Each structure stands twice: as structure tokens, then as C-alpha cells.
Short mmCIF file of N, CA and C in Angstrom, two decimals:
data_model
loop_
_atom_site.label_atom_id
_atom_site.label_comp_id
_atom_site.label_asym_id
_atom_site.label_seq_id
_atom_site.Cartn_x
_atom_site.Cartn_y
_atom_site.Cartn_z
N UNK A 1 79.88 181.52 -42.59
CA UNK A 1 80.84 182.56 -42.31
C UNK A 1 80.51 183.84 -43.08
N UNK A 2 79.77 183.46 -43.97
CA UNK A 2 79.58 184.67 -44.99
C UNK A 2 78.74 185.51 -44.46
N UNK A 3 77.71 184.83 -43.98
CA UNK A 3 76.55 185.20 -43.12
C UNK A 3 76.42 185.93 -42.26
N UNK A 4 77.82 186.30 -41.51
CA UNK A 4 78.34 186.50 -40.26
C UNK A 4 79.26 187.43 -40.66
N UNK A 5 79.73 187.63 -42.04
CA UNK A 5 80.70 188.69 -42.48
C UNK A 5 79.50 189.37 -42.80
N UNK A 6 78.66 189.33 -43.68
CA UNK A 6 77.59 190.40 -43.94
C UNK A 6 76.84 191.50 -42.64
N UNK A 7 76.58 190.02 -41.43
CA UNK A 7 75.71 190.48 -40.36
C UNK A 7 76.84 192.00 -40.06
N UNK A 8 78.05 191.27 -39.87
CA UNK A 8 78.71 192.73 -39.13
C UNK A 8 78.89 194.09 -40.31
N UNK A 9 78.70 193.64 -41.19
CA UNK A 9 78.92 194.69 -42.07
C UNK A 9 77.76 195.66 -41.81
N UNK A 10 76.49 195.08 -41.90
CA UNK A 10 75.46 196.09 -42.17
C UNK A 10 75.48 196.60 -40.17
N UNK A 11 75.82 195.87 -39.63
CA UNK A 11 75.64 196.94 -38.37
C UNK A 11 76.77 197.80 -38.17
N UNK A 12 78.43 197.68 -38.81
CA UNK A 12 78.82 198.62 -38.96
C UNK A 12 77.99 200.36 -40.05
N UNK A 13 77.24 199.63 -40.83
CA UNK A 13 76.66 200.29 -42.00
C UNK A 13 75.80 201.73 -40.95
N UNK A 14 74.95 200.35 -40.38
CA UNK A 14 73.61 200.77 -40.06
C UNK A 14 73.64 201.08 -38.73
N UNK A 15 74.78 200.27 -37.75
CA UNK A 15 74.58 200.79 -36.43
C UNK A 15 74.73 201.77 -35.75
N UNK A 16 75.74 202.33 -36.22
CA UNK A 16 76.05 204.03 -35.96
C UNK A 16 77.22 204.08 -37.26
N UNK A 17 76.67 205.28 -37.57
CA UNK A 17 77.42 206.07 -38.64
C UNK A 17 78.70 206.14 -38.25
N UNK A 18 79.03 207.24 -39.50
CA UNK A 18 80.51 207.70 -39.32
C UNK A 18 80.42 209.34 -39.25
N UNK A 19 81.34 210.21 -39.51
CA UNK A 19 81.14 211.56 -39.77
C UNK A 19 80.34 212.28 -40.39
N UNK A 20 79.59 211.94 -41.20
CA UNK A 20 78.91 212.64 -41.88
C UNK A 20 77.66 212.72 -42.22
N UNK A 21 76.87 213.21 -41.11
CA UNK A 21 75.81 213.12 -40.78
C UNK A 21 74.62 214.53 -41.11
N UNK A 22 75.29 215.10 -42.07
CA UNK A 22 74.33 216.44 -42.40
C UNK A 22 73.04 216.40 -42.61
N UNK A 23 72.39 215.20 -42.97
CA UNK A 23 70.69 214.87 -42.97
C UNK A 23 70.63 215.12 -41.76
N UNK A 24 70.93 214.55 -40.56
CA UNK A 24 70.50 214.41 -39.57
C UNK A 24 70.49 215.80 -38.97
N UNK A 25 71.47 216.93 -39.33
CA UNK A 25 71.43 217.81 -38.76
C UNK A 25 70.27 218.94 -38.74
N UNK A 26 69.73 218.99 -40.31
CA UNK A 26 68.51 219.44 -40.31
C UNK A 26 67.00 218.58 -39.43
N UNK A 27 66.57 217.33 -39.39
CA UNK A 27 65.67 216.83 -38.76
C UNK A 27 66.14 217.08 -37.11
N UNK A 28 66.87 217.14 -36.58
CA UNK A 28 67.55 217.23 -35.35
C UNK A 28 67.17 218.74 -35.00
N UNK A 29 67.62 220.17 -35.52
CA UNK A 29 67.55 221.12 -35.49
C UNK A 29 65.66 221.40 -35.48
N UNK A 30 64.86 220.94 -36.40
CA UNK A 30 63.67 220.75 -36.09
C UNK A 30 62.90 220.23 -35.08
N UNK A 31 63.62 219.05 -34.82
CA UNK A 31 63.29 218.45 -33.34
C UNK A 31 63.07 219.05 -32.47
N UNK A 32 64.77 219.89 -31.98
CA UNK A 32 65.01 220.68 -31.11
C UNK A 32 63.84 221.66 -30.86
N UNK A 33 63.54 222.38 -31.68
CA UNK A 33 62.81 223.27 -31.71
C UNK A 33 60.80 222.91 -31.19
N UNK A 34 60.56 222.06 -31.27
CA UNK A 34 59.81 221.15 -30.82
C UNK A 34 59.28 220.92 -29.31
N UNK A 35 60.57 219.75 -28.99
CA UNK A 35 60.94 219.57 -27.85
C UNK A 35 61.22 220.41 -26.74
N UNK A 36 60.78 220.40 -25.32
CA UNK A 36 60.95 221.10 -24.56
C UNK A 36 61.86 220.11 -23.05
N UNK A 37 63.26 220.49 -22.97
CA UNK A 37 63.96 219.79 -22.15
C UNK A 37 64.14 220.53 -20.75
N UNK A 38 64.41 220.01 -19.85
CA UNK A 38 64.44 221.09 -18.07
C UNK A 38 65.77 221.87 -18.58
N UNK A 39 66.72 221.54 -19.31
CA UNK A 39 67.85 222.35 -19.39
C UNK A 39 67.87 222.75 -20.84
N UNK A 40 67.71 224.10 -21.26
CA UNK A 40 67.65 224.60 -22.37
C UNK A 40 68.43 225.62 -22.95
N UNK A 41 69.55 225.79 -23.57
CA UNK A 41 70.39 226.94 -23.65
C UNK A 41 69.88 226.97 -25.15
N UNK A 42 70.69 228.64 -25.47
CA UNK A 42 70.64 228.61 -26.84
C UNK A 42 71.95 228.05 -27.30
N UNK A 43 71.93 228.24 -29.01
CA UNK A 43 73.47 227.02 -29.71
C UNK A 43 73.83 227.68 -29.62
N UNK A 44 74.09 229.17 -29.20
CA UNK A 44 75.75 229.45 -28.61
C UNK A 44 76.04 229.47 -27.22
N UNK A 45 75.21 229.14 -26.43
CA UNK A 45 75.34 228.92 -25.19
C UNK A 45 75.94 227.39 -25.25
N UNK A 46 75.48 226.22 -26.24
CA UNK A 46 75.97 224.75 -26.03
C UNK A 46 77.44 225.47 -26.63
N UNK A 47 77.61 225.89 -27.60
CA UNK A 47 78.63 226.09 -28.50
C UNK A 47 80.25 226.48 -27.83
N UNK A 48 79.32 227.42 -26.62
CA UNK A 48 80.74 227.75 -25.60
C UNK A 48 81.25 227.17 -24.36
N UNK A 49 80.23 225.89 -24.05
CA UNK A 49 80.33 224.79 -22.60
C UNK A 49 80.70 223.90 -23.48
N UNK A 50 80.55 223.52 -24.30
CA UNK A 50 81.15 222.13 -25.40
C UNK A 50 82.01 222.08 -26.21
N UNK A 51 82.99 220.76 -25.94
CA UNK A 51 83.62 220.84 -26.49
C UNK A 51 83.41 220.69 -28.27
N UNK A 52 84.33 220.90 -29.26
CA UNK A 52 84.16 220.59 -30.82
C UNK A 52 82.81 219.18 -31.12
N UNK A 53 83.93 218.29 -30.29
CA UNK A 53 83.54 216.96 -30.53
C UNK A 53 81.93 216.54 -30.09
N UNK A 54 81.75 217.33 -29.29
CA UNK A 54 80.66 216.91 -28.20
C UNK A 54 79.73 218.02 -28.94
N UNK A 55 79.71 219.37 -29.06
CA UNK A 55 78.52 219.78 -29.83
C UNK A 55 78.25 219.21 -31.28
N UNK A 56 79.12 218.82 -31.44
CA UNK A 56 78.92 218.28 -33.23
C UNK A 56 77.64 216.80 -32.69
N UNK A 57 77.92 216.00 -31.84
CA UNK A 57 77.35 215.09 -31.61
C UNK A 57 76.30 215.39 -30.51
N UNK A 58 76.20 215.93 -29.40
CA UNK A 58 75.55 216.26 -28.74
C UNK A 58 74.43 217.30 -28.89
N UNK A 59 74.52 218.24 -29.70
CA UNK A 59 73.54 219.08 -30.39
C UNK A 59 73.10 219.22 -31.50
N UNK A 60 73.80 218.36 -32.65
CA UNK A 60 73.75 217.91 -34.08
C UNK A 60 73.89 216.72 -34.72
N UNK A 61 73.52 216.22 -33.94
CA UNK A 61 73.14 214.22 -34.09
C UNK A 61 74.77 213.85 -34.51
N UNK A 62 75.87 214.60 -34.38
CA UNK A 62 77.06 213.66 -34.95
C UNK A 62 76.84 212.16 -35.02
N UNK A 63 78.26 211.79 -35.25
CA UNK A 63 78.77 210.48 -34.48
C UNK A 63 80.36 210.36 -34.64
N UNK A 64 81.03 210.04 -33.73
CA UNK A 64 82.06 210.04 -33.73
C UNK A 64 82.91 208.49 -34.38
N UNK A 65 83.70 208.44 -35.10
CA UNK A 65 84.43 207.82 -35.14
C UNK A 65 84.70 206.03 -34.78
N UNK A 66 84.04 205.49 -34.94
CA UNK A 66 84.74 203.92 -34.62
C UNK A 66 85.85 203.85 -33.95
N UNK A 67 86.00 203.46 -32.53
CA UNK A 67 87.09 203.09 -31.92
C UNK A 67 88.26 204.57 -31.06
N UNK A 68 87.34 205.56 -31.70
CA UNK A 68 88.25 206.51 -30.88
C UNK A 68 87.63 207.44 -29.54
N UNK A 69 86.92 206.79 -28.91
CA UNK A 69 86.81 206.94 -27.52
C UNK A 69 87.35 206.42 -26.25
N UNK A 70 87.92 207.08 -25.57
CA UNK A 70 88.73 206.43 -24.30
C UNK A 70 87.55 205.85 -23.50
N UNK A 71 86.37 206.28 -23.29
CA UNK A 71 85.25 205.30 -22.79
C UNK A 71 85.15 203.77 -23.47
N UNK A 72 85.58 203.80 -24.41
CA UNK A 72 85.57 202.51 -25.01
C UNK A 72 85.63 201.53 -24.24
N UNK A 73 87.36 201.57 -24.22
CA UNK A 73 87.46 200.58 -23.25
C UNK A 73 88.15 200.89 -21.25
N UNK A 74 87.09 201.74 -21.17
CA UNK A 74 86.69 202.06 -19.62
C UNK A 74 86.26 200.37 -19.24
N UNK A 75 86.68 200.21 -18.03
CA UNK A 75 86.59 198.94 -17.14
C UNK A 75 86.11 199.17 -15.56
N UNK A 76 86.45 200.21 -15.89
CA UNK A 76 86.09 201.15 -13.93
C UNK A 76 84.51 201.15 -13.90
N UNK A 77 84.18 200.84 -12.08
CA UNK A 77 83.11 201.12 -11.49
C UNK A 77 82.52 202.54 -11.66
N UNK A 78 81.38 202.74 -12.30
CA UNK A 78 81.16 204.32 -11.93
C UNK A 78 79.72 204.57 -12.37
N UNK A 79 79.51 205.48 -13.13
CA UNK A 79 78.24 205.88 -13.95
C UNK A 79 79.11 206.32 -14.68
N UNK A 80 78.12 206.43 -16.28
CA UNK A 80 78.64 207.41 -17.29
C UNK A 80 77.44 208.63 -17.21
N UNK A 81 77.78 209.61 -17.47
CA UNK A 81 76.55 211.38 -17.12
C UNK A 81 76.91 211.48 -18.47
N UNK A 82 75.96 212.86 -18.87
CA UNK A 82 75.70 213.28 -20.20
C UNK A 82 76.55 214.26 -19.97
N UNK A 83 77.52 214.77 -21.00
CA UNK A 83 78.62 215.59 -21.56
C UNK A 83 78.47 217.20 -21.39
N UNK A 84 76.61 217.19 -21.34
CA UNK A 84 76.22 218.50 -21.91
C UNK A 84 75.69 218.93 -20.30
N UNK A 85 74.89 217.78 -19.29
CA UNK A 85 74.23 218.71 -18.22
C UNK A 85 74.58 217.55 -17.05
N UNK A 86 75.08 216.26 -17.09
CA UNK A 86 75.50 215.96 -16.26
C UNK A 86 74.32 214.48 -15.32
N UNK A 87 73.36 214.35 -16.43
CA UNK A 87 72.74 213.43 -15.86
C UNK A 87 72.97 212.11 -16.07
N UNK A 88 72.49 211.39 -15.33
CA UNK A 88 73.48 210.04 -14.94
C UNK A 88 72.44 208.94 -16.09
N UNK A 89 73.06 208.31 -17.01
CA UNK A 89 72.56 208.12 -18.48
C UNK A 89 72.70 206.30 -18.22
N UNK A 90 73.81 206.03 -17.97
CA UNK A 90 74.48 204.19 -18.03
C UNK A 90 75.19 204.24 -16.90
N UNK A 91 74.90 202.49 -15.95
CA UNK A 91 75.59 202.53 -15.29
C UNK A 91 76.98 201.33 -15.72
N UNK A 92 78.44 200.99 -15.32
CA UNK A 92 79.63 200.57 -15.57
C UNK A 92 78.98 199.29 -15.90
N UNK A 93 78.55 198.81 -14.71
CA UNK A 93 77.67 197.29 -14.64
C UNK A 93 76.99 196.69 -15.80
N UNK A 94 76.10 197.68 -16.50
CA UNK A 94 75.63 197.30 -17.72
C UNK A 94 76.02 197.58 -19.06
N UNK A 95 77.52 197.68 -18.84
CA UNK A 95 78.34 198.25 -20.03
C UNK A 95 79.09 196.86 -20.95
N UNK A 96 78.81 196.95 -21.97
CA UNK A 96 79.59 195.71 -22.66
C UNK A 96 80.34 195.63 -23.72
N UNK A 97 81.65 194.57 -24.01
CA UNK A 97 82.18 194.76 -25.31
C UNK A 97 81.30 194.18 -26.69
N UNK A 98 80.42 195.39 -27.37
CA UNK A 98 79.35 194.71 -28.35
C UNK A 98 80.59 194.62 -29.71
N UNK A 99 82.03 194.97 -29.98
CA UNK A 99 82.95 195.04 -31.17
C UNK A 99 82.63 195.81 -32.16
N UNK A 100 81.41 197.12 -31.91
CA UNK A 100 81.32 197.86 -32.88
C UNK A 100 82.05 198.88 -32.70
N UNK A 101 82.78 199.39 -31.80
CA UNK A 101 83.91 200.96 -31.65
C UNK A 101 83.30 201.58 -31.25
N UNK A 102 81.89 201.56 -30.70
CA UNK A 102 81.38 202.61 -29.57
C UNK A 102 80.77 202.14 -28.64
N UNK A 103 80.95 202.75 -26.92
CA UNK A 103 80.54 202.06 -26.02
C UNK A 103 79.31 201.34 -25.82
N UNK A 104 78.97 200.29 -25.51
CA UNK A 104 77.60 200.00 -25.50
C UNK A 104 77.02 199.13 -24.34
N UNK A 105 75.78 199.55 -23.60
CA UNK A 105 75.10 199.20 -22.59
C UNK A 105 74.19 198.42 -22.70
N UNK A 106 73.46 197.71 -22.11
CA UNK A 106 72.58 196.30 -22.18
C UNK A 106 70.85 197.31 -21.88
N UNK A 107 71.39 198.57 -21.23
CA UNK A 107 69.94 199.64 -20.38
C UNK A 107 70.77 200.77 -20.12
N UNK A 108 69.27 201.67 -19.80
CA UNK A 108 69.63 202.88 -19.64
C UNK A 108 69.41 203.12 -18.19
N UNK A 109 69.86 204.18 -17.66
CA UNK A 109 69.14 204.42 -16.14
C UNK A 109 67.75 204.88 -16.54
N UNK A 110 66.92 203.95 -16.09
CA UNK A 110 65.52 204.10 -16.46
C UNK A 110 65.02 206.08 -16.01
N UNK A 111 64.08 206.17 -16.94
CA UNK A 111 63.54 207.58 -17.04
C UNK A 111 64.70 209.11 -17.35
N UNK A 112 65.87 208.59 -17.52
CA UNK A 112 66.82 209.86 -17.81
C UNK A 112 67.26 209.49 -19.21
N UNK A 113 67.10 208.13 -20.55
CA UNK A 113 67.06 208.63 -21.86
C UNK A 113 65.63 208.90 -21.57
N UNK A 114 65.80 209.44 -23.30
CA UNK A 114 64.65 209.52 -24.11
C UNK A 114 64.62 208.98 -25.66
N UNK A 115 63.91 208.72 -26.02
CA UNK A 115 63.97 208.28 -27.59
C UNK A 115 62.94 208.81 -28.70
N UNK A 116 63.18 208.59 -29.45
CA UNK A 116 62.78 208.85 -30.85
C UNK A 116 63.24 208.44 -32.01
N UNK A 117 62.13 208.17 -33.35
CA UNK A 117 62.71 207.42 -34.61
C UNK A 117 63.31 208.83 -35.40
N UNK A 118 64.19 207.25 -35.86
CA UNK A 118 65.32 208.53 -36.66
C UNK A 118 65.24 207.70 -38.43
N UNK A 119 64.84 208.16 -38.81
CA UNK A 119 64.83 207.56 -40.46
C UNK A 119 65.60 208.37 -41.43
N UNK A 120 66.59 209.18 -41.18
CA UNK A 120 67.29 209.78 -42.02
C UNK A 120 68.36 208.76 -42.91
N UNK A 121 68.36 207.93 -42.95
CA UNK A 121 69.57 207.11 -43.69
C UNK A 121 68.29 205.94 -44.64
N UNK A 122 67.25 206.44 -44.22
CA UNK A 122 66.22 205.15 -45.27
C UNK A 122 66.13 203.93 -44.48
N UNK A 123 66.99 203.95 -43.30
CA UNK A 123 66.40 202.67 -42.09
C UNK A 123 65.66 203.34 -40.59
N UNK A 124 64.83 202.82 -40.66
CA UNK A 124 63.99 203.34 -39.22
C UNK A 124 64.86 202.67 -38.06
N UNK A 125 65.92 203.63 -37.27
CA UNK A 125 66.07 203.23 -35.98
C UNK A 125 66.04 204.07 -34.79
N UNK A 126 66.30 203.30 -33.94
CA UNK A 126 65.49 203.94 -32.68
C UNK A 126 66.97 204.98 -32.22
N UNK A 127 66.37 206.36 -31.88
CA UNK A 127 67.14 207.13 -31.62
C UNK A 127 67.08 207.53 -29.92
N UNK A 128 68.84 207.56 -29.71
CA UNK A 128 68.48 208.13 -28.05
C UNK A 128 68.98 209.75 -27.77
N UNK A 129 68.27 210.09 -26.88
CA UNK A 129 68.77 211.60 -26.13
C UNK A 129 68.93 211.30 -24.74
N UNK A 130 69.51 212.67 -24.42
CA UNK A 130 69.45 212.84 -22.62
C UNK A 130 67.95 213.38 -22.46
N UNK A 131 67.27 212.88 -21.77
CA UNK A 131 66.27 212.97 -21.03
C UNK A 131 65.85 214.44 -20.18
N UNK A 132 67.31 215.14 -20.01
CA UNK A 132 66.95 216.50 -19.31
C UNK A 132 67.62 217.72 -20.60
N UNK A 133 68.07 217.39 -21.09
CA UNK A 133 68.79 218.60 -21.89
C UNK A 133 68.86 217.73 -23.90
N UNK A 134 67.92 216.65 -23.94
CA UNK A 134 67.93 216.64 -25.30
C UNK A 134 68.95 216.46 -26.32
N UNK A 135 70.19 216.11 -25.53
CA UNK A 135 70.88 215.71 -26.41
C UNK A 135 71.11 214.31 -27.23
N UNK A 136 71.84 214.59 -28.33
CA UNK A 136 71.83 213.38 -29.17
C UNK A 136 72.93 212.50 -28.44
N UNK A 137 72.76 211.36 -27.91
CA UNK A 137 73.49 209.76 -27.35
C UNK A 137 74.28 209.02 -28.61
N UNK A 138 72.85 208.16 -28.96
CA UNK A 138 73.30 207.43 -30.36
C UNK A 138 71.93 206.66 -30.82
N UNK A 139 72.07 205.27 -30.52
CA UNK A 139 70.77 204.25 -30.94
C UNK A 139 70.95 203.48 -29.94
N UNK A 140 69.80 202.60 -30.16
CA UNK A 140 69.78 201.47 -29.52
C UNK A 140 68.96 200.05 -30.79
N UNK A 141 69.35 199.12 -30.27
CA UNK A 141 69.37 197.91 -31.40
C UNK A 141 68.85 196.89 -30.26
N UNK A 142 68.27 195.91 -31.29
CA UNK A 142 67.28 194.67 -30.53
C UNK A 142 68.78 193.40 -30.73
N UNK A 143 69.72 194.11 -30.50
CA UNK A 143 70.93 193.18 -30.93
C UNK A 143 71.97 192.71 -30.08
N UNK A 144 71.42 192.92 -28.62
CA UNK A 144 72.56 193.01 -27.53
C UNK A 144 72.32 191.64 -26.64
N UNK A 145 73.06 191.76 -25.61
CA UNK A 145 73.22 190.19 -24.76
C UNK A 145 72.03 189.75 -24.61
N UNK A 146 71.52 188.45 -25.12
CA UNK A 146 70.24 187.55 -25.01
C UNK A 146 70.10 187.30 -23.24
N UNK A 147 71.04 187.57 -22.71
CA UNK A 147 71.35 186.77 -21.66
C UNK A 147 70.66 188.03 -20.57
N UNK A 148 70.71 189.37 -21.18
CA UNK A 148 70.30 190.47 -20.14
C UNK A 148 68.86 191.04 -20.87
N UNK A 149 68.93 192.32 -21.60
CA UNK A 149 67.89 192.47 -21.80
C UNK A 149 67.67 192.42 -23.67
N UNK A 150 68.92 191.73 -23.89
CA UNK A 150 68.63 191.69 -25.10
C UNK A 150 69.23 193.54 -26.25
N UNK A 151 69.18 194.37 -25.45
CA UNK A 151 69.71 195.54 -26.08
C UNK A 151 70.77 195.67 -26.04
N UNK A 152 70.86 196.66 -27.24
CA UNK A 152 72.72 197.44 -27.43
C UNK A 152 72.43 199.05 -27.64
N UNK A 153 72.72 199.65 -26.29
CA UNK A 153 72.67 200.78 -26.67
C UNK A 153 73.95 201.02 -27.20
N UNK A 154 73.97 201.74 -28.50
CA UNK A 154 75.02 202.02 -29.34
C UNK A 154 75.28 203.54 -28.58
N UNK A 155 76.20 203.86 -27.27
CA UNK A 155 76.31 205.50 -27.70
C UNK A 155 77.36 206.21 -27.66
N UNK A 156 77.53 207.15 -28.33
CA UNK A 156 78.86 208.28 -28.48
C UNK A 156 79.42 208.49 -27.21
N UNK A 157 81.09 207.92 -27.05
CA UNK A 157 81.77 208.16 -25.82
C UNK A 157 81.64 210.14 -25.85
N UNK A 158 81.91 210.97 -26.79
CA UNK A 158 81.92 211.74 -26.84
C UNK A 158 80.37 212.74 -26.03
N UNK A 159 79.68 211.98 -26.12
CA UNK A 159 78.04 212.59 -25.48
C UNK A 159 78.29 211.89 -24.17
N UNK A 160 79.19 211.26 -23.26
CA UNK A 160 79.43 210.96 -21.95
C UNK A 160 80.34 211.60 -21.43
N UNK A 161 80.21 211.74 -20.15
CA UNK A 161 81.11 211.40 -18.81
C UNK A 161 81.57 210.73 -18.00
N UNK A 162 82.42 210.41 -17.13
CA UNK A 162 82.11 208.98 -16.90
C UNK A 162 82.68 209.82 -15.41
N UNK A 163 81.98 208.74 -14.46
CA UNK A 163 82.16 209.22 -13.04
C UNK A 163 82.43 208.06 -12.23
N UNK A 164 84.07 207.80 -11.73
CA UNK A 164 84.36 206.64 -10.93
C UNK A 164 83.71 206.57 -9.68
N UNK A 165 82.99 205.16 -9.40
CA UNK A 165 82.80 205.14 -7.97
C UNK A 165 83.37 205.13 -7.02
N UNK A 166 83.13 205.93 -5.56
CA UNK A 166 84.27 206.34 -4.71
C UNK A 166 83.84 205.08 -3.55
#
């Protein structure tokens, strides 16, 4: 049991943060600058289409909060799109309850993330973006349903949309 109190501890620790993510904001800001995405504004162009919540995380590696996303516990048929340009990121189908407080998917819609290592906290994990506009998602972990592909994408309800199927 102990074993199992620790396991969840360090993936609360390690799986996605909490607020305060200011390392990340400098390596992120470098990134950016780097990287070349099909949709490119400047940060006051994200600054005035986004909301608080969503540029803090979507253009500055945030992370929001444990448990306070209404995507959380979304149950509806749909896609979830990216916050910032609208591309279609997770579909409902591969969405699961992983008990860490942020939504998490088994896959991505193949070719619309992107990734990259993120070692700002002294653990190497795998970091996700949107694929057309570069924004920050969350992670992904070798820690999800054995039964599918084995992943947990960890990502910020706040860096989604979610679009019911009609």
C-alpha cells in the first residue's frame, strides 16, 4: 500500500505541475523563438485572442490546477481542438479517467501534436504542443491503459476545446 501511496505521489509531483512554472517560461520563450509553426502571431496578438488562463498555459508552458477543468469530467462524443487555433488534438473515444485532475488520452490525433523534452524540474519528460500553432498541451507518460496504447497524455483542459459530435 505504501508502494502505491508513493507511486501516486510522485506522479502527482512529477506528472503535471501546479502553478508555478517560471523555469519553464524562459526555456519555452526560447523554444518559441526557434520553432516555426503554420500559425504564428506575436504575444500580444496570443495575449488579446486568449483567455488569462489559456495564455499563461498555452504560450508559457503553465499548468493549471488539479481538478479544475470542466473538460475533466466531459463524457460527450466529440473532439477536443486546441484553445489557441482550433486544431483537432484528442478524440472523446480515447479519453480516460487516469485520477490525476487533468484530462487524459490513451493518443493523439496522429500528426497534429508535437513533442519535445522538457527537463526543467531535473526530470526528463516528454513535452506536448499543438502541432500548427506551438502551443504548450502538457506531457505524456509511459503510464496509461496497458490495455490500449499504454499512454497518458497528461493535458491542460485549459489548452482545449472541446467540440460535440453532431
Amino acid at each position: 500500500m505504501k508502494k502505491i501511496m508513493l507511486a501516486l505521489a510522485c506522479t502527482f509531483i512529477f506528472g503535471c505541475q501546479g502553478n508555478s512554472q517560471k523555469k519553464n517560461e524562459v526555456a519555452n520563450a526560447a523554444k518559441e523563438a526557434k520553432e516555426q509553426y503554420a500559425v504564428q502571431k506575436t504575444d500580444a496578438e496570443w495575449k488579446a485572442e486568449l483567455t488569462a488562463m489559456e495564455y499563461y498555459i498555452l504560450r508559457k508552458a503553465g499548468t493549471e490546477n488539479p481538478g479544475s477543468s470542466d473538460l475533466l469530467y466531459n463524457k460527450e462524443a466529440g473532439t477536443y481542438v486546441c484553445a489557441a487555433c482550433a486544431t483537432p488534438l484528442f478524440k472523446s473515444e480515447h479519453k480516460f479517467d487516469s485520477g490525476t485532475g487533468w484530462p487524459s488520452f490513451d493518443r493523439e490525433i496522429e500528426g497534429n501534436v508535437a513533442y519535445s523534452v522538457d527537463t526543467a524540474y531535473g526530470v526528463t519528460r516528454t513535452e506536448e504542443h499543438c502541432a500548427t500553432c506551438g502551443g504548450h498541451l502538457g506531457h505524456v507518460f509511459d503510464d496509461g491503459p496497458a490495455e490500449t496504447t499504454g499512454k497518458r497524455h497528461c493535458i491542460n483542459g485549459a489548452a482545449l476545446d472541446f467540440i460535440p459530435k453532431k
